[in-house]
Tab-separated table of C-alpha atoms in Angstrom:
chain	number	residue	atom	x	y	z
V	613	UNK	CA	16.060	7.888	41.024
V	614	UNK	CA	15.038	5.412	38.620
V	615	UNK	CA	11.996	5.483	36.533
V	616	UNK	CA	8.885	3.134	37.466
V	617	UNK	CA	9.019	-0.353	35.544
V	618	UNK	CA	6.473	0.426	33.251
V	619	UNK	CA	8.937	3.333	31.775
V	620	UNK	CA	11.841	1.032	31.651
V	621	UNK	CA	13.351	0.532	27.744
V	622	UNK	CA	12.102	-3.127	26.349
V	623	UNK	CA	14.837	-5.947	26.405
V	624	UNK	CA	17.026	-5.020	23.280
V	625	UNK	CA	15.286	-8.079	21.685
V	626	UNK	CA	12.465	-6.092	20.981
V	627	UNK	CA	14.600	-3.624	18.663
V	628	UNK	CA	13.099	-5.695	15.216
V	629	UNK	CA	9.430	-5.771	16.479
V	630	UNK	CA	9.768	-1.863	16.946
V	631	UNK	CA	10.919	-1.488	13.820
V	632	UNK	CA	8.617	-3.927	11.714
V	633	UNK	CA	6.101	-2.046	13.768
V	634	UNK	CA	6.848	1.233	12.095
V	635	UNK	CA	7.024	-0.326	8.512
V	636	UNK	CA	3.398	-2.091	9.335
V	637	UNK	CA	0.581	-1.167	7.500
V	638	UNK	CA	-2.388	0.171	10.225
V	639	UNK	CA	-5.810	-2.149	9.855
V	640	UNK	CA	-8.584	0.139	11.105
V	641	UNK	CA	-11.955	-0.492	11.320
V	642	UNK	CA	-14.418	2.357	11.449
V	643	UNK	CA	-17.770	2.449	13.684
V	644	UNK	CA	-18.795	6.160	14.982
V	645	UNK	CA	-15.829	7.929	15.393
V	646	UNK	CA	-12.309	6.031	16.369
V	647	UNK	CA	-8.663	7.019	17.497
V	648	UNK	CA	-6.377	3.631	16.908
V	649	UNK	CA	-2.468	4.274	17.907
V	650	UNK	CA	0.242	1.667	17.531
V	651	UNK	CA	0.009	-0.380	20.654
V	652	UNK	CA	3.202	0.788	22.431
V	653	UNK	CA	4.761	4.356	20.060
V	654	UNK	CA	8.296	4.078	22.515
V	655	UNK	CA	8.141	8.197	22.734
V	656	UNK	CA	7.569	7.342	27.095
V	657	UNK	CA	5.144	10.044	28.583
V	658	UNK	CA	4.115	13.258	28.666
V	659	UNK	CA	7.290	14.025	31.008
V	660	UNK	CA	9.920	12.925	27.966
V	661	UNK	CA	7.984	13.968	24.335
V	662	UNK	CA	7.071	17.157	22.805
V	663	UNK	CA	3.737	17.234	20.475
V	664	UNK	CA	3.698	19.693	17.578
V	665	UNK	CA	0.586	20.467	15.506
V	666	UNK	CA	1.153	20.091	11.710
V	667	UNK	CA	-0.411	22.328	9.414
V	668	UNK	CA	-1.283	19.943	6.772
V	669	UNK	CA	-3.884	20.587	4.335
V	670	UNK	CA	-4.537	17.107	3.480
V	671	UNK	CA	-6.114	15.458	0.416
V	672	UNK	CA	-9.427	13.283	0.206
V	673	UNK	CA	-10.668	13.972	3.409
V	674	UNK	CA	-7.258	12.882	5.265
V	675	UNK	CA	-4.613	14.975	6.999
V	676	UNK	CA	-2.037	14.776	9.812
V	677	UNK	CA	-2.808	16.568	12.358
V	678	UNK	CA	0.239	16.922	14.890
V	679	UNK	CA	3.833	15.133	15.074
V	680	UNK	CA	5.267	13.181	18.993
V	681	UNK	CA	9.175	14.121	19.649
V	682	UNK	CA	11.056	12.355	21.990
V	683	UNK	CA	13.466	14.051	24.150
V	684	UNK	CA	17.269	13.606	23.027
V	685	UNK	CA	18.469	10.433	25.589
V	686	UNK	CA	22.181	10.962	25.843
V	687	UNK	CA	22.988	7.348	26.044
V	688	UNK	CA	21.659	4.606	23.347
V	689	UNK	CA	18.296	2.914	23.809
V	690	UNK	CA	16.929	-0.348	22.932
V	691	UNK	CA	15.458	1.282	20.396
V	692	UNK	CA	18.663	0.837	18.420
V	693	UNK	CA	20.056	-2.001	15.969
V	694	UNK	CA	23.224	-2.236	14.149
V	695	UNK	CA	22.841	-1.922	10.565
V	696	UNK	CA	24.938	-2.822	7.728
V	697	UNK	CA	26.235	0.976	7.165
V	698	UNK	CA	26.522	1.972	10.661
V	699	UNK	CA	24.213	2.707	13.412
V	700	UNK	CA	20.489	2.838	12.601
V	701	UNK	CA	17.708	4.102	15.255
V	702	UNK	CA	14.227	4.063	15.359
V	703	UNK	CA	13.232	7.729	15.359
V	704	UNK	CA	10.343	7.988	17.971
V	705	UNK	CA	8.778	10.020	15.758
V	706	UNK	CA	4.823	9.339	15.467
V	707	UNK	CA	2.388	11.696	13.070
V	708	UNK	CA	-1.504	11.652	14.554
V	709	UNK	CA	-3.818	11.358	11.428
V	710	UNK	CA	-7.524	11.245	10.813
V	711	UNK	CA	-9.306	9.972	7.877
V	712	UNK	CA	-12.717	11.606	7.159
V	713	UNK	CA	-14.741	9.961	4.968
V	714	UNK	CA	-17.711	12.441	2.855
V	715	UNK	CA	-18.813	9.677	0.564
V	716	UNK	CA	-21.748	7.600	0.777
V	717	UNK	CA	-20.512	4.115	0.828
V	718	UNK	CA	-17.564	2.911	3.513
V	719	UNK	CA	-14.414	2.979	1.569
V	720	UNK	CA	-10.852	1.416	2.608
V	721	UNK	CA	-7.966	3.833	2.421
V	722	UNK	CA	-4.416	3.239	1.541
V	723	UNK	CA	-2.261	6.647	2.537
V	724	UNK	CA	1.305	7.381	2.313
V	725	UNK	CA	2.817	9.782	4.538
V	726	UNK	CA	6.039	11.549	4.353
V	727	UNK	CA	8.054	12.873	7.056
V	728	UNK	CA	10.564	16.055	6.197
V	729	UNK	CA	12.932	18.253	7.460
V	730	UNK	CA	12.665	21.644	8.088
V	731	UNK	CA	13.521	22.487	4.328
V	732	UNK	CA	10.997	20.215	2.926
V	733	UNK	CA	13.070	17.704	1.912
V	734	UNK	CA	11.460	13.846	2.300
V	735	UNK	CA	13.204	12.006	5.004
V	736	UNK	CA	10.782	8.930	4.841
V	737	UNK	CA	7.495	7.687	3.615
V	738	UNK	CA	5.443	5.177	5.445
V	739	UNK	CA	1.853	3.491	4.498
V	740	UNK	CA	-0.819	3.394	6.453
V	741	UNK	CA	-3.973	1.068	5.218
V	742	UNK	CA	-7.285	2.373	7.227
V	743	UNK	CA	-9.645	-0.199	6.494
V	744	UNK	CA	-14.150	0.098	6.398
V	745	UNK	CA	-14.085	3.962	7.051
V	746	UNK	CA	-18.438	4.298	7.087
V	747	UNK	CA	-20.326	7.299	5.150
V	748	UNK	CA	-20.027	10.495	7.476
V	749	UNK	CA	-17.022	8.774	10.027
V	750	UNK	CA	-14.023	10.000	11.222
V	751	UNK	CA	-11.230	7.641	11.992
V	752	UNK	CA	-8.023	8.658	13.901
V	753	UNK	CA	-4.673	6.852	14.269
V	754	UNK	CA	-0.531	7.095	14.399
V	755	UNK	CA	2.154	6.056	12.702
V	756	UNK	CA	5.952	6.000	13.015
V	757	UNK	CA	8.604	7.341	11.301
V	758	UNK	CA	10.427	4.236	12.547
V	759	UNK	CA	14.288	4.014	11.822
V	760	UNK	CA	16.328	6.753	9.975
V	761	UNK	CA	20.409	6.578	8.883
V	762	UNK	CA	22.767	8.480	10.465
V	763	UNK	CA	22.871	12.115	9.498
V	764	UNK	CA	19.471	12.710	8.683
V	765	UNK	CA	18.745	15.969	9.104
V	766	UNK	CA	15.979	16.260	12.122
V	767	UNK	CA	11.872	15.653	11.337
V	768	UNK	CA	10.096	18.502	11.701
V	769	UNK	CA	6.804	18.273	9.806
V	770	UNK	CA	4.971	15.728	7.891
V	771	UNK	CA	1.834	15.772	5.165
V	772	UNK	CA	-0.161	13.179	3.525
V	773	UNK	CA	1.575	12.363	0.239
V	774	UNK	CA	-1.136	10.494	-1.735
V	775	UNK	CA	-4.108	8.522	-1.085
V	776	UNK	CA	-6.440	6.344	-2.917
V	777	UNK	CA	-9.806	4.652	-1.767
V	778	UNK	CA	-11.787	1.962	-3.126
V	779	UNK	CA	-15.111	0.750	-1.743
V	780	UNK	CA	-14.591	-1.639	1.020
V	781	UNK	CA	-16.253	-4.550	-0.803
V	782	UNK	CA	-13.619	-4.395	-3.488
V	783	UNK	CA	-10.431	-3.832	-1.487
V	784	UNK	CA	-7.782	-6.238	-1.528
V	785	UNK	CA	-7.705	-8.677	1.871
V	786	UNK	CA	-5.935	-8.014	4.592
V	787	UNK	CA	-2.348	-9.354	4.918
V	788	UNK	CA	-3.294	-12.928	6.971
V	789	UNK	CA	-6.612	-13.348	5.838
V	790	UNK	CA	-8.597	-15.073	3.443
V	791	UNK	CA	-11.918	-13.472	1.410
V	792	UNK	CA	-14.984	-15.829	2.142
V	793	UNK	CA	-14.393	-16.877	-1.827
V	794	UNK	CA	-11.007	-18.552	-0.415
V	795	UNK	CA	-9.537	-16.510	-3.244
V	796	UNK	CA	-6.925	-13.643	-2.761
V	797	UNK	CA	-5.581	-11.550	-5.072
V	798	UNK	CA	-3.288	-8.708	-5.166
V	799	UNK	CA	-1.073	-6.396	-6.943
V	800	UNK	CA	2.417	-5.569	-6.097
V	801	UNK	CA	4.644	-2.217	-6.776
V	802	UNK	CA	5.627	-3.483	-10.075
V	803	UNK	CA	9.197	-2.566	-11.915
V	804	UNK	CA	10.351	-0.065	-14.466
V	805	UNK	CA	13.276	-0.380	-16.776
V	806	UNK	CA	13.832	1.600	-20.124
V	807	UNK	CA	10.487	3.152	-20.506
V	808	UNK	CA	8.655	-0.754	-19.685
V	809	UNK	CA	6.423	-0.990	-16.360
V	810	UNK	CA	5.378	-4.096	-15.492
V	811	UNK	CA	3.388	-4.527	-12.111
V	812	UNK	CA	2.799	-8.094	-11.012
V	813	UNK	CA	-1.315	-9.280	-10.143
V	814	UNK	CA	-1.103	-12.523	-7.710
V	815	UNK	CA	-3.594	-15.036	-7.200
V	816	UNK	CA	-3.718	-16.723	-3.942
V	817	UNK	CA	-5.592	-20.028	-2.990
V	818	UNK	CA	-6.217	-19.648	0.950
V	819	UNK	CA	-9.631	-21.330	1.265
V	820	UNK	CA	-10.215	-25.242	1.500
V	821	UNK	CA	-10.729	-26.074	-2.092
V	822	UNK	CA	-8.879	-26.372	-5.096
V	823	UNK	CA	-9.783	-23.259	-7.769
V	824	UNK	CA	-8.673	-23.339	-11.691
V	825	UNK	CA	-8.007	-20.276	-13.602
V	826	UNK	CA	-8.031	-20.753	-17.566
V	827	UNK	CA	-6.300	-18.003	-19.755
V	828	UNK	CA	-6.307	-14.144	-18.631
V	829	UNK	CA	-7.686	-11.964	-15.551
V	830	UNK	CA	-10.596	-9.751	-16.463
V	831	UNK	CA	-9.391	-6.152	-16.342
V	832	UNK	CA	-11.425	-2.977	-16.265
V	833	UNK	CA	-9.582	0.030	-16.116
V	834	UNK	CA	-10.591	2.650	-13.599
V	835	UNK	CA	-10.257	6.985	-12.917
V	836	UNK	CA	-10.007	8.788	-10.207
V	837	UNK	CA	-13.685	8.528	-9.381
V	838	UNK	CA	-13.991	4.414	-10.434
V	839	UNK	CA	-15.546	5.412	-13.472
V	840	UNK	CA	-14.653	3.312	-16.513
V	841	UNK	CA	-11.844	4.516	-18.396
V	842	UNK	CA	-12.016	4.320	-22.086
V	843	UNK	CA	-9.675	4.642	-25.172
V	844	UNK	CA	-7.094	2.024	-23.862
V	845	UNK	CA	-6.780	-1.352	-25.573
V	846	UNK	CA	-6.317	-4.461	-23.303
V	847	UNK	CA	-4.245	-6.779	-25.057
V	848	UNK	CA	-2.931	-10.928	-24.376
V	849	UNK	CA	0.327	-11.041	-24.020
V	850	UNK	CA	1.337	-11.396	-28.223
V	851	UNK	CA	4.384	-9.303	-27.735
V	852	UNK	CA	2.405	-6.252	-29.230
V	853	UNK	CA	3.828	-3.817	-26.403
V	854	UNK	CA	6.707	-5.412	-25.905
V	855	UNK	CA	7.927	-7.630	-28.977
V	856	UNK	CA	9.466	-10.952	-27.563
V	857	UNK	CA	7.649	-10.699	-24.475
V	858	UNK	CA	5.259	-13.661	-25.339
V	859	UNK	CA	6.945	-17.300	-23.941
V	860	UNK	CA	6.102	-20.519	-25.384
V	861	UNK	CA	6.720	-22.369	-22.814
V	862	UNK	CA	4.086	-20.085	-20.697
V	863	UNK	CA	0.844	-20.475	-23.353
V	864	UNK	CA	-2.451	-19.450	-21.550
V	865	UNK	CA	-4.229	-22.712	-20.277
V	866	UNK	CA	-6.066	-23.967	-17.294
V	867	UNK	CA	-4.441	-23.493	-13.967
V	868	UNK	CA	-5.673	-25.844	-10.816
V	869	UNK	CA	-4.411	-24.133	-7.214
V	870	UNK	CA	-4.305	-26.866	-4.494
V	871	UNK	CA	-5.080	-24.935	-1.251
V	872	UNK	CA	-2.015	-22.927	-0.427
V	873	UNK	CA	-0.680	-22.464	-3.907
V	874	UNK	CA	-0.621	-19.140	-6.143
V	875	UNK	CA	-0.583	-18.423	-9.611
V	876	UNK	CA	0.810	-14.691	-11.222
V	877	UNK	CA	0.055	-12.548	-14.125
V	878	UNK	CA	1.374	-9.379	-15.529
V	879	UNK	CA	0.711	-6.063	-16.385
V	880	UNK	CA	2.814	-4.712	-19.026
V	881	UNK	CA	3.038	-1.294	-20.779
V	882	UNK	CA	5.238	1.722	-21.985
V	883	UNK	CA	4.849	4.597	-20.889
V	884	UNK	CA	6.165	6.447	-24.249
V	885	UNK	CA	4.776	10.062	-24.504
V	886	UNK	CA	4.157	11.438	-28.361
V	887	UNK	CA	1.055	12.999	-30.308
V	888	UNK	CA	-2.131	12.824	-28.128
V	889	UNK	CA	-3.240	13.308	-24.525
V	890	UNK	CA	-1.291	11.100	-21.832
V	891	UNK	CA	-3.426	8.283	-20.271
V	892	UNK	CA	-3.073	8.096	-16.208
V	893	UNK	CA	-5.178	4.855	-14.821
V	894	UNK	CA	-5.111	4.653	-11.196
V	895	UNK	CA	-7.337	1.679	-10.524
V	896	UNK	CA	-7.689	-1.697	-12.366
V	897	UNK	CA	-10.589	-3.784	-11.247
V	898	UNK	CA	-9.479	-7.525	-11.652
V	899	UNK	CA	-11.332	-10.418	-11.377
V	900	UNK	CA	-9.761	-13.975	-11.123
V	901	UNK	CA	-11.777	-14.733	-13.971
V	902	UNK	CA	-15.811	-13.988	-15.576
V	903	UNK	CA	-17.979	-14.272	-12.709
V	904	UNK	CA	-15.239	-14.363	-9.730
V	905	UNK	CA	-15.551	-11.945	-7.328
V	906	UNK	CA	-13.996	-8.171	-8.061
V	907	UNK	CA	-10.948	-6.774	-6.426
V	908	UNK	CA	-10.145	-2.983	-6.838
V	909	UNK	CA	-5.722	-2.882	-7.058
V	910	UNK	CA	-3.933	0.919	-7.504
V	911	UNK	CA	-0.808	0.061	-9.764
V	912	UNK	CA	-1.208	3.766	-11.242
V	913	UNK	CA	-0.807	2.618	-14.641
V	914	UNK	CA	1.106	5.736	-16.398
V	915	UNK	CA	0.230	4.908	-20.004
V	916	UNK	CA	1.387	7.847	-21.909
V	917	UNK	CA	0.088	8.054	-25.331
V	918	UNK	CA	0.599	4.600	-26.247
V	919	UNK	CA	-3.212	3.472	-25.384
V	920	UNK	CA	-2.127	-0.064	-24.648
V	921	UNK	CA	-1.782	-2.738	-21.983
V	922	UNK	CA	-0.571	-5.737	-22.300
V	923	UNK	CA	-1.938	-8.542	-19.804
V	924	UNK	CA	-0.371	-12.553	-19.557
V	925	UNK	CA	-1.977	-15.105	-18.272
V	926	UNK	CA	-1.957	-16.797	-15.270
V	927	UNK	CA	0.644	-19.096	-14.339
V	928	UNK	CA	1.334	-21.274	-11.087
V	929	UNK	CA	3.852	-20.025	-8.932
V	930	UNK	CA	6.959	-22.376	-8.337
V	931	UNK	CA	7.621	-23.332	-4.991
């Protein structure tokens, strides 16, 4: 007998929204206490998953609490897309999480969680960003696994990998928005290569109005708890972490943004470990420049004993 309609797979086309779906970060907004899932998870019913709970101890007031199965189908879904390598399937998996926030200011979360096998090992990590978490609330959500190759050994358990929070007034924008300054800024993962990091700050004109930049970002390096960090020297970009890094042709000087352009700058640094105590600095507070408004980014800047970072200057993106 076939099932209802509303149990029916989705029209293959939707294979790419299912899995950009998984890979989407989750904006939540906290008021009391919420539960926000991912529109449609694809698991089906009660009738055709399997819930475990997940004994995860959690860090900074966030855990997951329980993992969706779905049953084995023994034919292919929609839920599945050639890839390059072979046959790749979105898992169905979804991990329930709550985010509890003890503090006394709302805070914006950005968590990673990892989904593993049965012997620990990572299968894959996905990022959740939970977004004006109040003093005293309790938000809940999901989030897929989404796809996983061919021969990955089966999910059974997942844990919070890492978390950081900044206050909510500081966080970086959400993706498709625009700060009421018309300014966005940003940090990306950065790069490594030979002992050199180097994460990338961007600068984004969204509002109405052209904005001009002139020189470097104002930096303040941040711990754990968004207390200053001292002992590290903030340096323009000379070439004094990373001789020959300095470009003539890119000398600091005033940028103008038009409405819809962006500008970049760097953070550079080694992470070379010798005589002294390793420096770890989780949060940078940046600022466009003196007197702009402050935006908290996590580039984890692993700084080893060097006790420098090197910082360029702004410079408009090409189109």
């Amino acid at each position: 007998m076939p099932r209802p309609a509303s149990h029916h797979p989705a029209p293959a086309r939707t294979a790419p929204y299912l899995s950009a779906l998984a890979a989407t970060a989750l904006l939540l907004t906290a008021c009391g206490t919420e539960r926000a899932d991912v529109g449609n998870t694809g698991v089906g019913t009660a009738e055709s998953t399997s819930r475990a709970q997940v004994a995860d101890p959690g860090k900074d007031g966030v855990r997951v609490t329980s993992l969706t199965f779905p049953s084995p189908s023994p034919t292919p879904t929609s839920s599945q897309s050639v890839a390059a390598d072979g046959l790749a399937t979105d898992s169905g998996i979804v991990a329930a999480y709550e985010v509890v926030n003890k503090t006394t200011e709302t805070l914006t979360y950005s968590v990673v969680i990892t989904f593993m096998s049965a012997d620990g090992g990572a299968m894959g990590n996905q990022t959740v960003t939970v977004r004006d978490v109040g003093p005293g609330k309790t938000v809940r959500g999901t989030v897929r696994a989404g796809e996983l190759p061919p021969g990955t050994p089966q999910v059974t358990q997942a844990k919070v990998l890492e978390v950081t929070k900044v206050p909510s007034s500081e966080a970086p924008a959400a993706p498709g928005t625009c700060p009421a300054s018309g300014i966005r800024v940003s940090a990306d993962r950065g790069d490594a290569a030979m002992g050199l990091r180097v994460v990338g700050l961007h600068l984004d004109n969204c509002g109405t109005r052209d904005y001009t930049v002139d020189g470097y970002p104002v930096l303040e390096l941040l711990d754990d708890d968004l207390k200053h960090v001292d002992g590290v020297k903030i340096l323009d970009s000379t070439g004094a972490v990373t001789p020959g890094s300095a470009d003539d042709k890119q000398q600091p000087g005033p940028v103008t943004l038009k409405p819809g352009e962006s500008a970049t700058a760097s953070l550079v640094w080694r992470n070379t470990t010798e005589f002294g105590t390793p420096v770890n600095v989780p949060y940078v507070r940046v600022r466009a420049k003196a007197g702009a408004d402050p935006v908290i980014v996590t580039p984890n800047l692993d700084l080893g004993t060097t006790g420098k970072l090197e910082v360029t200057s702004w410079q408009e993106t090409e189109n």
